[in-house]
C-alpha cells in the first residue's frame, strides 16, 4: 500500500512525516497510475510522481491529516524533507467537508472515484460511473486524471480548481478560484472569488453583493466570438484562445511575471491577493515572488474591514462633521477588523427607510478599487442620495463626477474598506442611530434616525439654559466614550452613572432617566457640579 503522506499548510507530525517522505523518496517516482477496484484508507497515499525539471520535488495524490481531520488532495513536496513549509496543497476534493480516520477512497470497478467517511456516508465523488473509465493517473503537470481506453480524460482535477493554479493549468470561462478562510483552515471562503470571463478575469468580494475590485481585460487581442482561458506560463499569467495551447512566448497577452528558475504556482489567498510562489532549490523552500494584482495596500477591499478607512496604511473609523462619532472599532487592539455602528442597524421591516435616514458628509474618502461599470447608474448627486435613503438595504451610496461629463452612482448593501486620501473632494456616508451607509469617489453618507434626532434636539433644548452649564458634548460622542453605556458605576436620583474615556481623560457620564418630574432635579445637579471646584472634578 505504501506509507501515509500528510500534507498541510501549518501543522505536521515531524517524526511521522520524515519517515513517510523518506519512503516516498526511495520509491523513485513510482505509483503514477491506479487500476479499477482499488481502495485506499487514511493510512495510505494514492499516487505520486516526480516533478520534471530536476527540482527534487514530487506531486502526490494522498489522503492527508490536518488537525486530526482528513482530506483527499494533491500536494507538492520535497522528498526527504520534514519541514512543513515545503509541502503545498494545490487541490482538495473535500475542503469543506473533512472526514475522520478510518475513511476510504474507492476507485470502483465501474470507474467512479468515491470518498466515504468512517461511518460509510458519501462525502465526495467524481460521478463517473458507466463512462468507460479504465484507470487513473497523476500527470507530470500535477493533474489527477480518470481516463478511458483511448487514454482520453473523462474527469480531471484541473477542471475543478480550488485556490491554486499550477503551470499551464487552464482556468476556463465559468471556472473560479476561491480562497480558504485563512492560512490554517482549508474550508472555502464565501468572501472572495476570482473568475474568468471572455477576454480576461476579474476578482470580486462580498458575501451579500459581489463587488469587483480587480479586472484584467485583453479584448483587443481576440475576435468578438472567441472564448478564452487563463494560464500561468513561464514569464507571465496570460490569456489564450481556447483553440490554442499555452506557450511561453513574449508576445502573449498577459501580465508579465519573473521568469521561472524552478517550479512556480500561484494562489488566490484569504486577503484577496493573488500571489506567485517559486521553489528555491538553494534553500530547499518555497519563496514568495510577486503579488500579481499589484494593487496598492489600501485598494484591497477588506484591508481595514467593514466601514474601515485605510489612510496612509493605517485603519481608522469614519468621523462625521463636528467630530461626531458614528462608528467605533470592532476591536481596539486590531483596527484591521473594521468598524461597527455606535447604534445597532435595524432591519428593513422596522421603520420605512425614507423616514429613518439623514445624510452626513465625510471628507477625503473614496471606496476601495471598485471597477465594475455595470454596477453603477447615471445619476446626479442629490438623486444618488435620495436613492439610498429610500432603500432600506442600502448601506452606502457612492457618487462620482470624476469619470467625464457623466455622473455615476453606486448603491452598496455591504460596506467594505474605504480609502482616505488628501484632496478637496467630499464623501458622504449613512450612519447613526439605527442604520449606517456610505457614497463614491466624491461622496460617502451616514444614516441617523429622524425620530431620535428630533428627540435629541428637544433634550438639548431642555438644558441649554441651565446656569453654570459645563462644556456640552454630543450624545453620540458620549455613547462611544462609554462603549454604549456598558460600564455602570452607580445610580443617582435622576439617572445612572457610567465609566468612560474621552481622549486621555477618564470621565464619569450620567445618563438621565426619561421622567419629566426629574428634569428640575437633574438641572439643579448640573448647576451645582458646574459651579464648584474640587480636586476630583475637572472643568472640560
XYZ file of C-alpha atoms in Angstrom:
540
model
C 0.000 0.000 0.000
C 2.755 2.492 0.877
C 3.018 4.961 3.722
C 0.675 7.710 4.896
C 1.614 11.093 3.416
C 0.285 14.067 5.385
C 0.230 17.466 3.647
C -0.646 20.652 5.439
C -0.159 24.395 5.443
C 0.518 24.787 9.099
C 0.894 21.577 11.083
C 2.672 18.243 10.803
C 3.796 15.404 12.998
C 7.541 15.786 12.203
C 8.702 12.252 13.008
C 5.887 10.569 11.063
C 6.309 12.882 8.091
C 10.070 12.304 7.996
C 9.579 8.545 7.804
C 6.908 8.866 5.115
C 8.771 11.238 2.832
C 11.857 9.066 3.106
C 9.745 6.140 1.942
C 8.377 8.186 -0.965
C 11.883 9.229 -1.966
C 13.113 5.670 -2.055
C 10.225 4.625 -4.317
C 11.709 6.652 -7.199
C 8.518 8.221 -8.589
C 6.522 5.009 -8.831
C 2.754 4.589 -8.459
C 1.783 7.138 -11.119
C -1.310 5.125 -12.156
C -4.025 3.100 -10.450
C -6.369 0.390 -11.669
C -10.081 -0.043 -11.093
C -11.322 -1.800 -7.940
C -8.651 -0.220 -5.705
C -9.357 1.012 -2.190
C -7.197 3.309 -0.064
C -7.582 4.136 3.612
C -6.467 7.101 5.697
C -3.203 5.254 6.317
C -2.034 5.248 2.696
C -1.058 7.533 -0.180
C -2.785 7.112 -3.548
C -0.466 8.195 -6.397
C 2.749 10.177 -6.710
C 5.382 11.083 -9.288
C 8.430 13.338 -9.650
C 8.045 16.885 -10.942
C 10.032 17.144 -14.210
C 12.968 19.535 -14.340
C 15.241 18.060 -11.683
C 13.857 20.220 -8.858
C 13.771 17.349 -6.339
C 10.010 17.799 -5.982
C 7.126 15.350 -6.298
C 3.366 15.507 -6.821
C 1.285 13.257 -4.580
C -2.417 12.427 -4.578
C -2.989 11.430 -0.979
C -5.377 11.220 1.952
C -3.735 13.511 4.495
C -4.309 14.591 8.063
C -4.781 18.195 9.159
C -5.554 18.769 12.840
C -6.964 15.227 13.073
C -9.205 15.777 10.037
C -8.620 14.047 6.704
C -8.749 15.360 3.150
C -8.188 13.827 -0.273
C -5.821 16.213 -2.039
C -2.898 16.789 -4.374
C 0.295 18.052 -2.755
C 3.726 19.180 -3.910
C 6.560 18.197 -1.584
C 10.319 17.697 -1.423
C 11.080 14.015 -0.706
C 13.296 13.621 2.328
C 12.306 16.961 3.870
C 10.148 17.135 7.005
C 9.754 20.955 7.004
C 6.026 21.692 6.971
C 6.555 24.806 4.809
C 7.872 22.601 1.997
C 4.560 20.792 1.500
C 1.930 22.684 -0.509
C -1.675 21.575 -1.047
C -2.643 22.559 -4.595
C -6.057 20.878 -4.803
C -8.539 19.265 -2.417
C -11.678 17.258 -3.143
C -13.438 17.737 0.204
C -12.055 21.047 1.530
C -15.450 21.954 3.052
C -16.203 18.519 4.468
C -13.257 16.773 6.138
C -13.517 13.090 7.034
C -12.382 11.069 10.044
C -9.706 8.444 10.494
C -10.890 5.168 9.024
C -12.388 6.793 5.918
C -11.864 5.209 2.499
C -11.229 6.276 -1.095
C -12.622 3.719 -3.539
C -11.806 3.601 -7.261
C -14.759 1.401 -8.156
C -14.974 -1.273 -10.828
C -17.458 0.969 -12.651
C -14.973 3.877 -12.887
C -16.163 6.133 -10.063
C -13.779 7.640 -7.500
C -15.638 7.779 -4.177
C -14.631 9.209 -0.784
C -16.596 7.885 2.200
C -16.369 8.873 5.850
C -15.575 6.357 8.571
C -19.307 5.764 9.098
C -19.765 4.881 5.411
C -21.522 8.107 4.429
C -20.783 9.537 0.984
C -18.622 12.692 1.125
C -17.394 13.222 -2.439
C -17.441 11.504 -5.809
C -16.340 12.150 -9.402
C -19.757 10.805 -10.559
C -18.129 8.972 -13.463
C -19.743 5.534 -13.230
C -20.502 3.899 -16.576
C -18.258 6.229 -18.635
C -15.795 3.572 -19.843
C -13.024 4.610 -17.451
C -10.165 2.120 -17.236
C -7.640 3.862 -14.986
C -6.418 6.859 -13.005
C -3.094 8.723 -13.204
C -1.319 11.777 -11.950
C 0.376 13.671 -14.778
C 3.709 15.499 -14.926
C 1.824 18.777 -14.513
C 0.106 17.648 -11.285
C -3.287 16.898 -12.862
C -5.254 13.950 -11.468
C -6.953 12.267 -14.438
C -9.504 9.474 -14.838
C -9.072 8.211 -18.407
C -10.826 5.848 -20.844
C -9.490 3.130 -23.157
C -8.397 5.803 -25.674
C -6.311 7.434 -22.923
C -8.578 10.480 -23.103
C -9.543 12.287 -19.879
C -13.117 11.747 -18.651
C -12.604 13.603 -15.373
C -9.622 15.695 -14.218
C -8.784 17.807 -11.182
C -7.773 20.749 -13.408
C -11.478 21.141 -14.266
C -12.304 21.666 -10.582
C -9.802 24.238 -9.244
C -9.806 25.343 -5.614
C -7.445 28.211 -4.745
C -4.215 27.282 -6.573
C -3.017 27.101 -10.185
C -0.003 25.153 -11.409
C 1.963 25.999 -14.583
C -0.102 25.543 -17.776
C -3.218 24.647 -15.800
C -6.101 26.244 -17.745
C -8.659 28.330 -15.881
C -11.558 28.335 -18.335
C -14.522 30.686 -18.653
C -17.022 29.797 -15.939
C -14.339 28.437 -13.591
C -13.278 30.295 -10.464
C -10.716 30.223 -7.687
C -11.989 30.523 -4.113
C -9.506 31.106 -1.285
C -9.538 29.324 2.029
C -10.999 31.132 5.025
C -7.494 31.681 6.428
C -3.972 30.258 6.280
C -4.831 27.468 8.710
C -8.224 26.239 7.518
C -8.852 24.555 4.162
C -12.555 25.453 4.098
C -13.555 27.700 1.205
C -14.274 31.361 1.900
C -17.573 32.861 0.777
C -15.971 36.309 0.584
C -13.594 36.331 -2.427
C -13.874 34.939 -5.963
C -11.533 35.047 -8.947
C -13.419 34.207 -12.143
C -12.554 34.045 -15.840
C -14.737 35.902 -18.316
C -14.374 36.386 -22.052
C -11.001 38.038 -22.768
C -9.798 38.142 -19.163
C -10.559 37.755 -15.473
C -11.893 39.676 -12.507
C -11.621 39.360 -8.724
C -14.679 40.170 -6.631
C -15.547 40.374 -2.951
C -18.704 40.235 -0.847
C -20.903 37.553 0.662
C -24.083 39.600 0.059
C -23.234 41.664 -3.021
C -20.293 40.742 -5.279
C -18.179 43.851 -5.842
C -15.355 43.730 -8.389
C -12.059 45.152 -7.103
C -9.717 43.952 -9.863
C -10.225 43.324 -13.574
C -7.845 42.298 -16.348
C -9.164 42.505 -19.913
C -7.496 41.653 -23.219
C -10.490 42.071 -25.532
C -8.392 43.773 -28.229
C -6.347 40.613 -28.806
C -9.270 38.336 -29.697
C -12.241 38.235 -32.063
C -15.747 39.072 -30.847
C -16.973 35.474 -30.545
C -13.682 33.893 -29.410
C -13.577 32.197 -25.998
C -10.520 32.304 -23.792
C -8.809 30.856 -20.720
C -6.108 31.958 -18.279
C -2.881 30.031 -17.644
C 0.353 30.541 -15.719
C 3.286 30.151 -18.114
C 6.976 30.970 -17.813
C 7.198 34.747 -17.605
C 3.503 35.664 -17.477
C -0.058 34.947 -16.492
C -1.622 35.052 -19.935
C -4.939 34.910 -21.752
C -5.202 32.305 -24.523
C -7.863 31.386 -27.042
C -9.471 28.027 -26.275
C -8.354 26.866 -29.715
C -4.666 27.206 -28.753
C -2.282 25.648 -26.242
C -0.469 27.764 -23.626
C 3.007 28.931 -24.697
C 5.873 30.863 -23.110
C 6.018 33.453 -25.901
C 6.913 37.060 -25.048
C 4.044 38.063 -27.329
C 1.420 36.590 -25.002
C -1.476 38.827 -23.949
C -0.944 38.774 -20.224
C 0.619 40.119 -17.041
C 4.416 39.930 -17.047
C 5.948 37.881 -14.235
C 9.532 36.925 -13.306
C 10.808 34.014 -15.378
C 10.769 30.716 -13.542
C 14.014 29.217 -12.285
C 12.127 26.308 -10.711
C 8.531 25.157 -10.205
C 6.076 28.027 -9.674
C 2.458 28.154 -8.585
C 0.004 30.972 -7.886
C -2.535 31.026 -5.069
C -5.620 33.179 -4.509
C -5.438 33.876 -0.777
C -7.773 34.800 2.069
C -6.909 38.533 1.940
C -7.859 38.816 -1.757
C -4.283 38.824 -3.083
C -3.167 36.587 -5.959
C 0.434 35.639 -5.136
C 3.131 33.853 -7.117
C 5.468 31.407 -5.344
C 8.555 29.505 -6.519
C 10.603 26.618 -5.197
C 14.030 27.867 -4.053
C 16.412 24.998 -4.770
C 19.327 26.569 -2.949
C 17.477 26.816 0.369
C 15.007 23.986 -0.280
C 11.949 26.092 0.485
C 9.080 27.929 -1.185
C 9.625 31.657 -1.711
C 7.182 34.473 -2.403
C 7.867 36.032 -5.828
C 5.212 38.631 -6.665
C 1.762 39.977 -5.859
C 0.179 39.545 -9.293
C -2.603 42.157 -8.984
C -0.086 44.841 -7.897
C -2.746 46.978 -6.216
C -1.806 49.498 -3.547
C -2.298 48.298 0.023
C -5.389 50.448 0.613
C -7.036 49.318 -2.637
C -7.854 45.846 -1.300
C -11.477 45.627 -0.132
C -11.016 44.029 3.286
C -7.740 45.606 4.385
C -9.496 47.650 7.098
C -12.641 45.561 7.475
C -16.241 46.728 7.145
C -16.689 50.516 7.337
C -12.950 50.960 7.952
C -10.971 53.690 6.188
C -7.422 52.944 5.050
C -5.351 56.125 5.154
C -1.572 56.014 4.661
C -1.560 52.324 5.543
C -3.458 52.866 8.817
C -7.032 51.822 9.617
C -9.419 54.360 11.140
C -13.197 54.697 11.545
C -15.372 57.294 9.771
C -15.966 60.557 11.645
C -18.768 62.939 10.690
C -18.919 66.716 10.741
C -18.016 68.229 14.098
C -16.115 65.043 15.020
C -19.429 63.237 15.609
C -18.818 59.599 16.460
C -20.990 57.292 14.352
C -18.661 54.258 14.274
C -16.169 52.646 16.609
C -13.509 49.997 16.089
C -14.744 46.428 16.365
C -11.510 45.591 18.229
C -9.302 48.405 19.521
C -6.304 46.051 19.505
C -6.833 45.059 15.866
C -8.002 48.025 13.723
C -7.958 45.820 10.606
C -11.116 44.070 11.812
C -13.128 47.118 10.805
C -15.671 49.393 12.448
C -19.188 48.895 13.753
C -22.024 51.433 14.094
C -22.273 53.005 17.540
C -26.005 52.357 17.310
C -27.228 48.990 16.004
C -28.518 48.691 12.445
C -32.235 47.964 12.211
C -33.872 45.590 9.760
C -35.774 46.582 6.622
C -39.028 45.583 8.371
C -38.909 48.242 11.086
C -39.206 51.934 10.200
C -39.581 52.928 6.497
C -36.187 53.944 5.143
C -37.260 57.360 3.861
C -38.440 58.276 7.381
C -35.343 56.926 9.026
C -32.256 58.356 7.340
C -30.313 61.558 7.068
C -27.037 62.015 5.201
C -23.834 63.257 6.802
C -20.813 64.372 4.723
C -17.363 62.819 5.130
C -14.302 64.329 3.516
C -11.401 62.886 1.509
C -12.795 59.349 1.311
C -13.428 57.029 -1.636
C -14.255 53.341 -1.998
C -11.693 50.570 -2.475
C -10.515 49.771 -6.018
C -14.023 49.186 -7.338
C -14.044 48.558 -11.100
C -17.465 47.339 -12.217
C -19.110 49.809 -14.639
C -22.215 47.613 -14.873
C -22.969 48.167 -11.185
C -23.295 51.952 -11.363
C -26.178 54.083 -12.610
C -26.148 57.529 -14.190
C -27.356 59.947 -11.543
C -26.702 63.389 -10.113
C -25.556 63.705 -6.521
C -28.913 64.557 -4.974
C -30.719 61.714 -6.774
C -27.974 59.327 -5.638
C -28.501 60.334 -2.006
C -32.266 60.015 -2.272
C -31.998 56.577 -3.905
C -30.003 55.310 -0.946
C -32.270 56.987 1.611
C -35.337 55.253 0.150
C -33.657 51.842 0.020
C -33.523 50.163 3.428
C -30.863 47.679 2.254
C -28.559 50.492 1.076
C -25.565 50.729 3.393
C -23.629 53.018 1.029
C -24.201 55.255 -1.950
C -21.072 56.411 -3.768
C -21.449 59.286 -6.179
C -18.764 60.226 -8.688
C -18.409 63.065 -11.156
C -14.771 62.323 -11.940
C -15.350 59.998 -14.890
C -16.026 62.537 -17.642
C -19.206 64.582 -18.099
C -21.494 61.813 -16.813
C -22.152 61.447 -13.094
C -22.445 57.946 -11.643
C -23.989 56.466 -8.510
C -23.193 53.176 -6.808
C -25.543 51.727 -4.164
C -23.894 49.254 -1.807
C -25.604 46.819 0.568
C -22.341 45.621 2.139
C -19.796 48.305 3.077
C -16.187 47.148 2.852
C -12.936 49.070 3.278
C -12.695 52.648 2.034
C -9.682 54.750 1.091
C -8.680 58.030 2.644
C -6.747 60.488 0.514
C -5.591 64.086 0.542
C -7.787 66.093 -1.856
C -10.510 68.702 -1.707
C -13.254 66.207 -2.638
C -16.042 65.240 -0.265
C -17.681 61.940 0.580
C -20.957 61.197 2.305
C -21.963 58.288 4.446
C -25.067 56.824 6.075
C -24.532 56.297 9.788
C -26.141 56.673 13.090
C -28.839 55.777 15.484
C -30.134 52.626 13.876
C -28.515 52.290 10.476
C -25.355 53.048 8.594
C -24.429 53.657 4.963
C -21.747 55.315 2.698
C -21.340 57.407 -1.197
C -18.475 57.161 -4.082
C -15.303 58.988 -5.158
C -16.657 62.426 -4.376
C -19.087 61.358 -1.590
C -19.762 58.887 1.481
C -23.054 59.014 3.674
C -24.024 58.201 7.423
C -27.683 57.434 8.443
C -29.398 58.667 11.617
C -32.984 58.138 12.766
C -35.093 61.239 12.130
C -37.293 60.500 15.173
C -34.335 60.024 17.516
C -32.638 63.132 16.133
C -35.753 65.204 16.848
C -35.948 63.865 20.390
C -32.270 64.539 20.927
C -32.732 68.169 19.807
C -35.610 68.525 22.294
C -33.440 67.034 25.040
C -30.667 69.514 24.401
C -33.073 72.448 24.462
C -34.179 71.368 27.935
C -30.712 72.045 29.359
C -29.261 74.765 27.142
C -30.316 77.480 29.632
C -29.063 75.731 32.776
C -26.877 78.177 34.790
C -23.298 77.003 35.244
C -23.657 74.524 32.324
C -20.220 72.915 31.617
C -18.932 72.192 28.107
C -21.568 70.256 26.135
C -20.781 67.011 24.301
C -22.876 65.235 21.676
C -24.826 62.190 22.747
C -23.061 60.107 20.062
C -19.647 61.098 21.404
C -20.613 60.145 24.966
C -22.171 56.887 23.801
C -18.885 55.971 22.127
C -16.805 57.144 25.106
C -18.753 54.813 27.414
C -18.857 51.853 24.998
C -22.616 52.288 24.639
C -23.041 52.869 28.413
C -21.753 49.406 29.233
C -19.695 50.118 32.427
C -22.095 51.239 35.136
C -20.565 52.873 38.222
C -23.723 53.620 40.206
C -27.063 55.412 40.330
C -28.251 58.848 41.386
C -31.624 60.432 41.877
C -32.114 61.269 38.203
C -30.189 58.549 36.403
C -27.235 56.139 36.250
C -23.518 57.000 36.106
C -21.165 55.250 33.668
C -17.391 54.976 33.312
C -15.966 56.485 30.103
C -12.861 57.681 28.318
C -12.576 60.986 26.406
C -9.151 61.209 24.838
C -6.593 60.872 27.658
C -9.176 61.708 30.342
C -11.190 59.136 32.266
C -14.683 60.531 32.838
C -17.976 59.704 34.570
C -21.084 60.163 32.417
C -24.578 60.466 33.867
C -27.470 59.234 31.726
C -30.760 60.969 32.613
C -33.832 58.797 33.082
C -36.728 59.909 30.881
C -39.092 61.168 33.579
C -40.445 64.751 33.482
C -40.524 65.223 37.271
C -36.761 64.620 37.418
C -35.817 67.370 34.974
C -35.564 70.080 37.657
C -33.657 67.714 39.947
C -31.125 66.962 37.211
C -30.831 70.635 36.223
C -30.036 71.545 39.800
C -27.399 68.817 39.943
C -25.751 70.050 36.730
C -25.789 73.647 38.004
C -24.158 72.621 41.273
C -21.442 70.494 39.681
C -20.680 73.181 37.115
C -20.068 75.856 39.740
C -17.876 74.060 42.293
C -14.158 73.317 42.387
C -12.771 70.005 43.645
C -9.555 68.034 43.222
C -11.505 65.196 41.559
C -13.614 67.463 39.314
C -12.027 68.840 36.133
C -13.662 71.586 34.059
C -13.865 70.402 30.398
